[in-house]
């Protein structure tokens, strides 16, 4: 099977430096994500409880809690740029693959964040918002905020398990059951961490004289820690792959810090006091750093083997492309120098591959077309007709529209074609024919030709629905020689059949008739460009 | 290909990126840089002159400004990143490798900006009296940081149109200090203060101020607006002079598109009117009658935002067919890969196609080839609908045209695939246009497959 390969531009950083930077920036970002989520959860729960119990707005100091949201979210967003940059640079293929697989969820993050942040900050910082409206907006904000970590966990879970990508595709872009369970537990673990860190942060910020509020927040942190231990055990027990030693050590350290914090808090509360901020911060920092280190080790178990394969395949790809690089650059240089604003350049680039450089209709691509390109160099037409064709194309054929060329460019194209092919010039009448031959031609026209071309050469009503329709001969006529060729041989792929049984002089007379439809533009014999008089089209 | 495909239904990928990016430009340029600088100026003026109205004026604007730029401005900026990650992963990934250090430095600058603005906001009420000067200084730190961010990002944006000698030399500095870097930077600075001054004028027009304050503040912001307008026009002239003509000739088309290309005169007239209305708003700001500013300022802001949108549209469109000129096409195929893909099968060479549960029907192959080659710009049934573009074309005609895209339409990439694959794609597109096959999942280009639909 074809191999996935890493991007072909070299990574800007060594793997070691990238790992360290990724870890440090992710810790900083994640801390503020936890604070922002924890702040939102606490603010909404306390405000809801106060509203239900009809307490005043400042009973639990939700204002102090809520005011910090703007700081947490602003710092969380800005700090999130760096780990995103680093993971996309270092683990490009797995991360972006996961993002594209779950693109609708990923794309929704932008709108979700805007809604969540505005819904929280607007009532908090703008005056005159009533309490009921504030609570409603905050509830919306929290509901939306809770989706966001779920999406990030989904992306990381998918990125770390490349082996599951075919299964994800087979299931119609869904996680397989074992990864689904992992995702749920990992998501809950993030929410639990948000409660722990949020509650601890606000408990530390609450002054000692607000003992009741402080106690509530400490209980939240404590309960969150207990829940985290349970969820963490389940998460670790149901990891999709066996963790390596480094991850085990990091997680063990984190668990130790968590248990130590639980014990310390329990003992301090039992003694009637509150945990000391410095101790709490130290243990939480150790907990965060060790757990996130464990997370990164586990992530590397998924990324690093894949990275090895990707880099090997990258070199193969580079080797395969090497012979083509110089040619591609040379062509690029030519394209940079090519300005599509003269008639000659536009014709040669956009028209000649079908119509041929002198308009013979047998350009290099013509053989692939069932309906051959028009021999424009062997026709006469009105500028209005050609403008219309350039604007609309010709239905049922390969002739496209060219309305991406503005009026000035199309005018220059027409001028070039007229200058080189005399397309707007007078139409030669062709050699005169005997009256009885002309009469025969008139009869053929009325009995046969007019059924498609109309009695006036503008096309019969019915034939206007053909694709392509016959041309309006008052606007477009082939030169007499060309017209005779078409009458005799037909126009391949169209309703114009071959009339080779007609006598040559009758065909000639019919050609003169066709040419005569071109209003007021018929010229005597001799007014034709020498090249066009000599050459037969086919 | 290296990544799976996703296309935003109806809107398509380009428009999705554009909607978010243009909103971000309005907020980052106009509010974060322009308006914040004017707020700091207002605070400074109130402090130096003792005029409480300047202080109140500044205070009135700072709250919504900070809420908007932190909730929407920063998020839409990160949003550009998020959106492009899903819609152009290979291109973004390549750009990140080339411009890692500017982006990493920009992150640090952005972090400092956020810290400064939050400090500035939260210390407004407490840093008063003798500390007011420090507060003003704190605010004054923000603008140069914002402009430094603009410097870093503009180098990257400029490269996407004028990669200069980088494709040959691989030189980072040639890529970053490219020909459109300097004029674009000046243009963006002009945009910052143009939008910022117009928003400030809205606060003057619709707020409760004394007549003398309105006149004084109006005159100042009018001067800022006029300077920005003039500077912006000069910078735009310089910018388009630096754009290679092969790109520049499609600038007007990029705005008018096929639907309105006949109205080029009207296009120039409307642009002229926009500049005039902005100039009139500046005059109205200097005048005595409040109602003239109440009419002119919102109109001028609308025209200013339209001009900015127009510039961004032109800049993004005319770089077609490239995403990284000289290296990668807009459909994320490398220039050097096209001849390789024309020799070897593009479908067989795609890991994602091989990994999908596709039954290998011709429709699936055609859909994959369309997604890979054309899906970056064309939707099925939405904006720039491919079935609209191909209406009336014959099957063989589509096959031929697909082989000459970049010659015929200079801003389109060439087809990457064998002749047989081009025929498969042409057949698929012909039947799609004729309604003979349907797309079950327009985001992932899945067609109907016999009786199995997904």
PDB file of C-alpha atoms in Angstrom, chain B residues 272-388:
ATOM      1  CA  UNK B 272     -13.766  56.198  -5.938  1.00  0.00           C
ATOM      2  CA  UNK B 273     -16.985  56.866  -4.077  1.00  0.00           C
ATOM      3  CA  UNK B 274     -15.691  54.856  -1.117  1.00  0.00           C
ATOM      4  CA  UNK B 275     -12.574  57.014  -0.869  1.00  0.00           C
ATOM      5  CA  UNK B 276     -14.695  60.140  -1.214  1.00  0.00           C
ATOM      6  CA  UNK B 277     -17.128  59.115   1.508  1.00  0.00           C
ATOM      7  CA  UNK B 278     -14.248  58.433   3.884  1.00  0.00           C
ATOM      8  CA  UNK B 279     -12.795  61.860   3.128  1.00  0.00           C
ATOM      9  CA  UNK B 280     -16.227  63.431   3.672  1.00  0.00           C
ATOM     10  CA  UNK B 281     -16.491  61.691   7.051  1.00  0.00           C
ATOM     11  CA  UNK B 282     -13.220  63.340   8.030  1.00  0.00           C
ATOM     12  CA  UNK B 283     -14.639  66.720   7.019  1.00  0.00           C
ATOM     13  CA  UNK B 284     -17.858  66.014   8.901  1.00  0.00           C
ATOM     14  CA  UNK B 285     -15.794  65.204  11.988  1.00  0.00           C
ATOM     15  CA  UNK B 286     -14.319  68.693  11.848  1.00  0.00           C
ATOM     16  CA  UNK B 287     -17.732  70.291  11.428  1.00  0.00           C
ATOM     17  CA  UNK B 288     -20.123  71.596  14.013  1.00  0.00           C
ATOM     18  CA  UNK B 289     -23.206  69.602  13.119  1.00  0.00           C
ATOM     19  CA  UNK B 290     -23.482  66.307  14.903  1.00  0.00           C
ATOM     20  CA  UNK B 291     -26.018  64.864  12.464  1.00  0.00           C
ATOM     21  CA  UNK B 292     -23.545  65.015   9.557  1.00  0.00           C
ATOM     22  CA  UNK B 293     -21.086  62.877  11.482  1.00  0.00           C
ATOM     23  CA  UNK B 294     -23.866  60.514  12.535  1.00  0.00           C
ATOM     24  CA  UNK B 295     -24.583  59.863   8.880  1.00  0.00           C
ATOM     25  CA  UNK B 296     -21.072  60.035   7.467  1.00  0.00           C
ATOM     26  CA  UNK B 297     -19.151  57.999  10.052  1.00  0.00           C
ATOM     27  CA  UNK B 298     -21.140  54.741   9.809  1.00  0.00           C
ATOM     28  CA  UNK B 299     -21.213  54.987   6.008  1.00  0.00           C
ATOM     29  CA  UNK B 300     -17.500  55.669   5.884  1.00  0.00           C
ATOM     30  CA  UNK B 301     -16.802  52.745   8.186  1.00  0.00           C
ATOM     31  CA  UNK B 302     -18.865  50.480   5.961  1.00  0.00           C
ATOM     32  CA  UNK B 303     -16.924  51.635   2.907  1.00  0.00           C
ATOM     33  CA  UNK B 304     -13.615  51.319   4.736  1.00  0.00           C
ATOM     34  CA  UNK B 305     -14.413  47.741   5.748  1.00  0.00           C
ATOM     35  CA  UNK B 306     -15.486  47.031   2.170  1.00  0.00           C
ATOM     36  CA  UNK B 307     -12.192  48.360   0.817  1.00  0.00           C
ATOM     37  CA  UNK B 308     -10.282  46.211   3.280  1.00  0.00           C
ATOM     38  CA  UNK B 309     -12.335  43.161   2.300  1.00  0.00           C
ATOM     39  CA  UNK B 310     -11.670  43.943  -1.343  1.00  0.00           C
ATOM     40  CA  UNK B 311      -7.921  44.173  -0.730  1.00  0.00           C
ATOM     41  CA  UNK B 312      -7.848  40.858   1.102  1.00  0.00           C
ATOM     42  CA  UNK B 313      -9.897  39.224  -1.648  1.00  0.00           C
ATOM     43  CA  UNK B 314      -7.551  40.512  -4.347  1.00  0.00           C
ATOM     44  CA  UNK B 315      -4.440  39.509  -2.417  1.00  0.00           C
ATOM     45  CA  UNK B 316      -5.695  35.995  -1.798  1.00  0.00           C
ATOM     46  CA  UNK B 317      -7.114  35.416  -5.269  1.00  0.00           C
ATOM     47  CA  UNK B 318      -4.395  36.716  -7.535  1.00  0.00           C
ATOM     48  CA  UNK B 319      -1.735  34.435  -6.091  1.00  0.00           C
ATOM     49  CA  UNK B 320      -3.614  31.626  -7.802  1.00  0.00           C
ATOM     50  CA  UNK B 321      -2.706  29.009  -8.896  1.00  0.00           C
ATOM     51  CA  UNK B 322      -0.172  28.990  -6.099  1.00  0.00           C
ATOM     52  CA  UNK B 323      -0.330  28.616  -2.358  1.00  0.00           C
ATOM     53  CA  UNK B 324       3.464  28.924  -2.108  1.00  0.00           C
ATOM     54  CA  UNK B 325       4.609  30.392  -5.446  1.00  0.00           C
ATOM     55  CA  UNK B 326       7.303  28.284  -7.016  1.00  0.00           C
ATOM     56  CA  UNK B 327       6.676  25.372  -4.658  1.00  0.00           C
ATOM     57  CA  UNK B 328       3.055  24.422  -4.080  1.00  0.00           C
ATOM     58  CA  UNK B 329      -0.178  24.954  -5.964  1.00  0.00           C
ATOM     59  CA  UNK B 330      -3.342  26.102  -4.222  1.00  0.00           C
ATOM     60  CA  UNK B 331      -4.628  22.500  -4.296  1.00  0.00           C
ATOM     61  CA  UNK B 332      -1.589  21.558  -2.153  1.00  0.00           C
ATOM     62  CA  UNK B 333       0.080  19.602  -4.931  1.00  0.00           C
ATOM     63  CA  UNK B 334       3.743  20.492  -5.333  1.00  0.00           C
ATOM     64  CA  UNK B 335       4.849  21.893  -8.692  1.00  0.00           C
ATOM     65  CA  UNK B 336       7.377  19.077  -9.010  1.00  0.00           C
ATOM     66  CA  UNK B 337       4.709  16.460  -8.196  1.00  0.00           C
ATOM     67  CA  UNK B 338       2.512  17.211 -11.181  1.00  0.00           C
ATOM     68  CA  UNK B 339       4.733  15.562 -13.826  1.00  0.00           C
ATOM     69  CA  UNK B 340       5.185  12.592 -11.456  1.00  0.00           C
ATOM     70  CA  UNK B 341       1.423  12.252 -10.963  1.00  0.00           C
ATOM     71  CA  UNK B 342       0.892  12.491 -14.699  1.00  0.00           C
ATOM     72  CA  UNK B 343       3.138   9.472 -15.100  1.00  0.00           C
ATOM     73  CA  UNK B 344       2.011   7.432 -12.120  1.00  0.00           C
ATOM     74  CA  UNK B 345      -1.532   7.005 -10.862  1.00  0.00           C
ATOM     75  CA  UNK B 346      -2.647   9.759  -8.497  1.00  0.00           C
ATOM     76  CA  UNK B 347      -5.399   7.577  -7.072  1.00  0.00           C
ATOM     77  CA  UNK B 348      -3.164   4.578  -6.488  1.00  0.00           C
ATOM     78  CA  UNK B 349      -0.596   6.912  -4.962  1.00  0.00           C
ATOM     79  CA  UNK B 350      -3.047   8.169  -2.339  1.00  0.00           C
ATOM     80  CA  UNK B 351      -2.879   6.422   1.037  1.00  0.00           C
ATOM     81  CA  UNK B 352      -6.234   7.862   2.040  1.00  0.00           C
ATOM     82  CA  UNK B 353      -7.959   6.620  -1.081  1.00  0.00           C
ATOM     83  CA  UNK B 354      -6.508   3.174  -0.581  1.00  0.00           C
ATOM     84  CA  UNK B 355      -7.468   3.181   3.115  1.00  0.00           C
ATOM     85  CA  UNK B 356     -11.060   4.244   2.548  1.00  0.00           C
ATOM     86  CA  UNK B 357     -13.813   1.676   2.328  1.00  0.00           C
ATOM     87  CA  UNK B 358     -14.354   2.724  -1.295  1.00  0.00           C
ATOM     88  CA  UNK B 359     -15.324  -0.109  -3.584  1.00  0.00           C
ATOM     89  CA  UNK B 360     -13.144   1.400  -6.276  1.00  0.00           C
ATOM     90  CA  UNK B 361     -15.938   2.521  -8.546  1.00  0.00           C
ATOM     91  CA  UNK B 362     -15.253   4.981 -11.276  1.00  0.00           C
ATOM     92  CA  UNK B 363     -17.385   7.540  -9.459  1.00  0.00           C
ATOM     93  CA  UNK B 364     -15.322   7.230  -6.308  1.00  0.00           C
ATOM     94  CA  UNK B 365     -12.127   7.670  -8.276  1.00  0.00           C
ATOM     95  CA  UNK B 366     -13.552  10.616 -10.144  1.00  0.00           C
ATOM     96  CA  UNK B 367     -14.703  12.220  -6.910  1.00  0.00           C
ATOM     97  CA  UNK B 368     -11.298  11.702  -5.335  1.00  0.00           C
ATOM     98  CA  UNK B 369      -9.518  13.192  -8.329  1.00  0.00           C
ATOM     99  CA  UNK B 370     -11.878  16.153  -8.339  1.00  0.00           C
ATOM    100  CA  UNK B 371     -11.341  16.716  -4.625  1.00  0.00           C
ATOM    101  CA  UNK B 372      -7.590  16.541  -4.996  1.00  0.00           C
ATOM    102  CA  UNK B 373      -7.289  18.750  -8.055  1.00  0.00           C
ATOM    103  CA  UNK B 374     -10.233  21.112  -7.921  1.00  0.00           C
ATOM    104  CA  UNK B 375     -11.929  20.960  -4.519  1.00  0.00           C
ATOM    105  CA  UNK B 376      -9.780  23.729  -3.114  1.00  0.00           C
ATOM    106  CA  UNK B 377     -11.781  26.249  -5.147  1.00  0.00           C
ATOM    107  CA  UNK B 378     -14.843  24.497  -6.567  1.00  0.00           C
ATOM    108  CA  UNK B 379     -17.763  23.148  -4.612  1.00  0.00           C
ATOM    109  CA  UNK B 380     -20.450  20.802  -5.831  1.00  0.00           C
ATOM    110  CA  UNK B 381     -23.716  22.645  -5.548  1.00  0.00           C
ATOM    111  CA  UNK B 382     -22.372  25.644  -3.658  1.00  0.00           C
ATOM    112  CA  UNK B 383     -20.169  28.655  -4.331  1.00  0.00           C
ATOM    113  CA  UNK B 384     -18.107  28.395  -7.530  1.00  0.00           C
ATOM    114  CA  UNK B 385     -20.119  25.284  -8.285  1.00  0.00           C
ATOM    115  CA  UNK B 386     -18.237  23.051 -10.706  1.00  0.00           C
ATOM    116  CA  UNK B 387     -21.490  21.892 -12.285  1.00  0.00           C
ATOM    117  CA  UNK B 388     -22.300  25.523 -13.141  1.00  0.00           C
TER     118      UNK B 388
END
